[in-house]
Amino acid sequence: MGRVVGIDLGTTFSAVAAMSADGRAEIVHNRDGKNTTPSVVLFDGDDILVGEAAKNQIASSSGDIVSYVKRHMGSRDYVFMPDSSDGSYGPEHISAFILKYLVDGASEALGEPVTDALITVPAYFDEGQRNATKQAGVIAGLNVLGVLNEPTAAAVSYGIDTGFEGTVLVYDLGGGTFDVTVMKSGRGVVDIVSTEGDRNLGGFDFDNVLIELVLREFVGRGGQPITDTAILAGLRERVEAAKLRLSTSASAPVFVSSDGMTEKIVITREQFESATIDLMLRTEYILENVVEAAGLRFADIDKVLLVGGSTRMPMVRSLVARVAGREPDTTVHPDEAVALGAAIAAEVRTAHSQNREAELAEGKTVRISDVVSHGLGVAIQSSAGTMVNYLLIKPNTTIPCQIAVDDFGTVADGQSELNVQITESDEDGCDLRYTNILGTSLLKLSQPRPAGSPIRVVFSCDIDGVLHVEVTDLADNSYVGEMEILRTATLSDAEVSDLTRETASAAVQ
Ligand code: ADP
Ligand code: MG
């Protein structure tokens, strides 16, 4: 086994961290000597450029550049086809190029090959998205130790750094994703109490609002509406730079050029803040929900942490301070906390799997518990005859967990089979249309039963979130069957090995 790292595979920026010889988590620099790497990939003939080099060419080769791929993670419908070659790439494959670039760079920086990694994911990622992330790691040639929720990782880095005990709230607003998590931390234990997020809310959306503002002003001054994708891509870069400036200055200029007309458009922070108020309200709504779901009031929260680059916007700080009734703690580095926590958790997992817990330094995280971020249940027939969801494991239940329910029953006289459908949904009693079916199995009863004959269903969820379902016929306590719901596979094993071979020889740089 070579070096073990923690990887924050972000929508817009990624980072790698490893444990130093003296037992501290440290960011591993990328090949450019930077702490974070843009999650951007450029296809240039046979060459695959990742990071800064790719991002720098966004305006000139937009048809060959892919960014924000994490938003498509776990989707089978998304493929990227570069203009300049005839390849086509799914989200796992593109993410694997990013991971390979990060890991190759980390191996060089550490002077040892990196073989194992723990990769972080947003807390609200479902089974398919988590699995796709693991597959990306495998395709990149890694031994994936597992996935870990980003806010858990952030809190781990925080707890380890300061030895804090109490209830922690993490507000993470990154480039393309948002989530809020409440957890209890102390004596080396981090437990998530509740978590919720929005997959389509991040700095990207603030950039969009700013682009609209600038374009409206440009047209107002007599400019032609801009539709050219290369010009828009260049504008996006300049607008993002202006947004960063607005975090520290009261105004920032954006230059817009099109059809021979160049305008300097100055945006004030006030303009920006009032144009993005709806986005901020969406975060406020989720923030309040999560605390309520935890059964807490803001007065019960001891620490509020801000994670993600977008939390550098002053309006985020004031919103969180106003809603939470306390100043957020800004000692956690918003861009690095997740990777640092992942490195610590990776070390803990490795130590546990090798029974080396004793080697973990005193006071270190001994257990990092996690929760199921989406409810798990089975489909049942309602009294009205329609199929509805029966929730067995509620969202935010700490894993590992086990729940047995004896209330199920056969529905027809002479029934000899059970059609067991496993659902993923947060709501009990909802129509099946609002659930995600994770697996279906037709199980045979030992003999036909009358309607209403009792059936037991046991759900066990392990630390990796793999769900094990066992069904018992309570009429004679006979075993009916069991199923293992591995996270819904997005790619088949064969596809993963093909892509792994291909990626190993790809010219990723
Ligand atoms: P992710 O985890 O989603 O990859 P990050 O946490 O790295 O994202 O945050 C990236 C986002 O943060 C980008 O949208 C970027 O524009 C934004 N960002 C970074 N620094 C600042 C800043 N000083 N002011 C406002 N936004 C910022
Ligand atoms: Mg992030």
mmCIF file of N, CA, C and O and ligand atoms in Angstrom, residues 8 10-14 39 172-177 202-204 207 240 243-244 247 308-310 312-313 334-335, ligand 1:
data_model
loop_
_atom_site.group_PDB
_atom_site.id
_atom_site.type_symbol
_atom_site.label_atom_id
_atom_site.label_comp_id
_atom_site.label_asym_id
_atom_site.label_seq_id
_atom_site.Cartn_x
_atom_site.Cartn_y
_atom_site.Cartn_z
ATOM 1 N N ASP A 8 -11.109 16.091 -1.949
ATOM 2 C CA ASP A 8 -12.337 16.876 -2.079
ATOM 3 C C ASP A 8 -12.537 17.075 -3.584
ATOM 4 O O ASP A 8 -11.856 17.889 -4.204
ATOM 5 N N GLY A 10 -14.467 18.589 -5.969
ATOM 6 C CA GLY A 10 -15.480 19.643 -5.969
ATOM 7 C C GLY A 10 -16.090 19.917 -7.329
ATOM 8 O O GLY A 10 -15.552 19.509 -8.358
ATOM 9 N N THR A 11 -17.213 20.606 -7.314
ATOM 10 C CA THR A 11 -17.874 20.984 -8.568
ATOM 11 C C THR A 11 -17.003 21.959 -9.353
ATOM 12 O O THR A 11 -16.896 21.865 -10.574
ATOM 13 N N THR A 12 -16.389 22.889 -8.646
ATOM 14 C CA THR A 12 -15.560 23.881 -9.325
ATOM 15 C C THR A 12 -14.084 23.758 -8.972
ATOM 16 O O THR A 12 -13.234 23.994 -9.819
ATOM 17 N N PHE A 13 -13.788 23.405 -7.713
ATOM 18 C CA PHE A 13 -12.397 23.230 -7.290
ATOM 19 C C PHE A 13 -12.244 21.939 -6.510
ATOM 20 O O PHE A 13 -13.130 21.564 -5.749
ATOM 21 N N SER A 14 -11.100 21.287 -6.693
ATOM 22 C CA SER A 14 -10.806 20.063 -5.963
ATOM 23 C C SER A 14 -9.518 20.252 -5.175
ATOM 24 O O SER A 14 -8.699 21.116 -5.508
ATOM 25 N N SER A 39 -11.813 22.092 -11.240
ATOM 26 C CA SER A 39 -12.323 20.809 -11.743
ATOM 27 C C SER A 39 -12.761 20.987 -13.200
ATOM 28 O O SER A 39 -13.942 20.894 -13.526
ATOM 29 N N ASP A 172 -22.284 25.132 3.851
ATOM 30 C CA ASP A 172 -21.315 24.984 2.763
ATOM 31 C C ASP A 172 -21.907 25.479 1.450
ATOM 32 O O ASP A 172 -22.782 24.841 0.869
ATOM 33 N N LEU A 173 -21.433 26.612 0.996
ATOM 34 C CA LEU A 173 -21.863 27.153 -0.294
ATOM 35 C C LEU A 173 -20.640 27.193 -1.200
ATOM 36 O O LEU A 173 -19.741 28.007 -1.020
ATOM 37 N N GLY A 174 -20.601 26.243 -2.138
ATOM 38 C CA GLY A 174 -19.439 26.129 -3.016
ATOM 39 C C GLY A 174 -19.712 26.743 -4.375
ATOM 40 O O GLY A 174 -20.405 27.756 -4.490
ATOM 41 N N GLY A 175 -19.178 26.101 -5.404
ATOM 42 C CA GLY A 175 -19.335 26.624 -6.748
ATOM 43 C C GLY A 175 -20.634 26.178 -7.402
ATOM 44 O O GLY A 175 -21.224 26.901 -8.206
ATOM 45 N N GLY A 176 -21.080 24.977 -7.067
ATOM 46 C CA GLY A 176 -22.269 24.468 -7.726
ATOM 47 C C GLY A 176 -23.220 23.765 -6.794
ATOM 48 O O GLY A 176 -24.272 23.288 -7.209
ATOM 49 N N THR A 177 -22.857 23.663 -5.539
ATOM 50 C CA THR A 177 -23.693 22.916 -4.600
ATOM 51 C C THR A 177 -23.784 23.656 -3.277
ATOM 52 O O THR A 177 -22.912 24.446 -2.926
ATOM 53 N N GLY A 202 -25.109 27.399 -6.118
ATOM 54 C CA GLY A 202 -23.710 27.656 -5.793
ATOM 55 C C GLY A 202 -23.230 28.928 -6.464
ATOM 56 O O GLY A 202 -24.022 29.659 -7.083
ATOM 57 N N GLY A 203 -21.940 29.161 -6.368
ATOM 58 C CA GLY A 203 -21.331 30.361 -6.939
ATOM 59 C C GLY A 203 -21.683 30.547 -8.414
ATOM 60 O O GLY A 203 -21.854 31.672 -8.887
ATOM 61 N N PHE A 204 -21.808 29.439 -9.125
ATOM 62 C CA PHE A 204 -22.199 29.453 -10.538
ATOM 63 C C PHE A 204 -23.482 30.264 -10.751
ATOM 64 O O PHE A 204 -23.588 31.042 -11.693
ATOM 65 N N ASP A 207 -22.822 33.867 -10.415
ATOM 66 C CA ASP A 207 -22.176 34.349 -11.643
ATOM 67 C C ASP A 207 -23.238 34.613 -12.712
ATOM 68 O O ASP A 207 -23.170 35.612 -13.427
ATOM 69 N N GLU A 240 -16.784 36.387 -12.842
ATOM 70 C CA GLU A 240 -16.414 35.681 -11.617
ATOM 71 C C GLU A 240 -15.328 36.475 -10.874
ATOM 72 O O GLU A 240 -15.377 36.629 -9.650
ATOM 73 N N LYS A 243 -16.922 39.226 -9.166
ATOM 74 C CA LYS A 243 -17.644 38.748 -7.976
ATOM 75 C C LYS A 243 -16.679 38.609 -6.795
ATOM 76 O O LYS A 243 -17.004 39.010 -5.681
ATOM 77 N N LEU A 244 -15.507 38.039 -7.043
ATOM 78 C CA LEU A 244 -14.520 37.889 -5.970
ATOM 79 C C LEU A 244 -14.144 39.261 -5.419
ATOM 80 O O LEU A 244 -14.014 39.449 -4.210
ATOM 81 N N SER A 247 -16.453 40.857 -2.951
ATOM 82 C CA SER A 247 -16.430 40.351 -1.579
ATOM 83 C C SER A 247 -15.599 41.249 -0.675
ATOM 84 O O SER A 247 -15.757 41.223 0.536
ATOM 85 N N GLY A 308 -16.713 26.398 1.838
ATOM 86 C CA GLY A 308 -17.009 26.682 0.435
ATOM 87 C C GLY A 308 -16.642 28.111 0.089
ATOM 88 O O GLY A 308 -16.860 29.042 0.875
ATOM 89 N N GLY A 309 -16.064 28.281 -1.092
ATOM 90 C CA GLY A 309 -15.552 29.587 -1.523
ATOM 91 C C GLY A 309 -16.594 30.691 -1.492
ATOM 92 O O GLY A 309 -16.271 31.846 -1.182
ATOM 93 N N SER A 310 -17.859 30.335 -1.782
ATOM 94 C CA SER A 310 -18.886 31.376 -1.871
ATOM 95 C C SER A 310 -19.249 31.970 -0.513
ATOM 96 O O SER A 310 -19.910 33.007 -0.451
ATOM 97 N N ARG A 312 -17.314 33.377 1.265
ATOM 98 C CA ARG A 312 -16.517 34.593 1.457
ATOM 99 C C ARG A 312 -17.320 35.853 1.124
ATOM 100 O O ARG A 312 -16.887 36.959 1.401
ATOM 101 N N MET A 313 -18.495 35.667 0.510
ATOM 102 C CA MET A 313 -19.318 36.835 0.201
ATOM 103 C C MET A 313 -19.864 37.391 1.511
ATOM 104 O O MET A 313 -20.453 36.655 2.309
ATOM 105 N N PRO A 334 -12.030 27.876 4.171
ATOM 106 C CA PRO A 334 -13.211 27.413 3.430
ATOM 107 C C PRO A 334 -12.899 26.503 2.236
ATOM 108 O O PRO A 334 -13.723 25.679 1.868
ATOM 109 N N ASP A 335 -11.714 26.647 1.654
ATOM 110 C CA ASP A 335 -11.404 25.828 0.477
ATOM 111 C C ASP A 335 -10.698 24.523 0.826
ATOM 112 O O ASP A 335 -10.546 23.658 -0.023
HETATM 113 P P1 ADP B 1 -16.863 23.530 -4.837
HETATM 114 O O1 ADP B 1 -16.677 22.856 -3.525
HETATM 115 O O2 ADP B 1 -18.283 23.587 -5.248
HETATM 116 O O3 ADP B 1 -15.986 23.048 -5.909
HETATM 117 P P2 ADP B 1 -15.535 25.848 -3.694
HETATM 118 O O4 ADP B 1 -15.876 25.669 -2.279
HETATM 119 O O5 ADP B 1 -14.123 25.724 -4.084
HETATM 120 O O6 ADP B 1 -16.478 25.033 -4.638
HETATM 121 O O7 ADP B 1 -16.069 27.298 -4.103
HETATM 122 C C1 ADP B 1 -15.949 27.749 -5.404
HETATM 123 C C2 ADP B 1 -16.865 28.915 -5.577
HETATM 124 O O8 ADP B 1 -16.506 29.927 -4.644
HETATM 125 C C3 ADP B 1 -16.765 29.543 -6.958
HETATM 126 O O9 ADP B 1 -18.060 29.805 -7.452
HETATM 127 C C4 ADP B 1 -16.034 30.832 -6.690
HETATM 128 O O10 ADP B 1 -16.412 31.854 -7.603
HETATM 129 C C5 ADP B 1 -16.493 31.163 -5.297
HETATM 130 N N1 ADP B 1 -15.584 32.024 -4.580
HETATM 131 C C6 ADP B 1 -14.271 31.787 -4.268
HETATM 132 N N2 ADP B 1 -13.752 32.832 -3.631
HETATM 133 C C7 ADP B 1 -14.736 33.759 -3.532
HETATM 134 C C8 ADP B 1 -14.818 35.088 -2.991
HETATM 135 N N3 ADP B 1 -13.753 35.675 -2.446
HETATM 136 N N4 ADP B 1 -16.005 35.749 -3.097
HETATM 137 C C9 ADP B 1 -17.080 35.175 -3.671
HETATM 138 N N5 ADP B 1 -17.062 33.948 -4.194
HETATM 139 C C10 ADP B 1 -15.907 33.248 -4.136
#
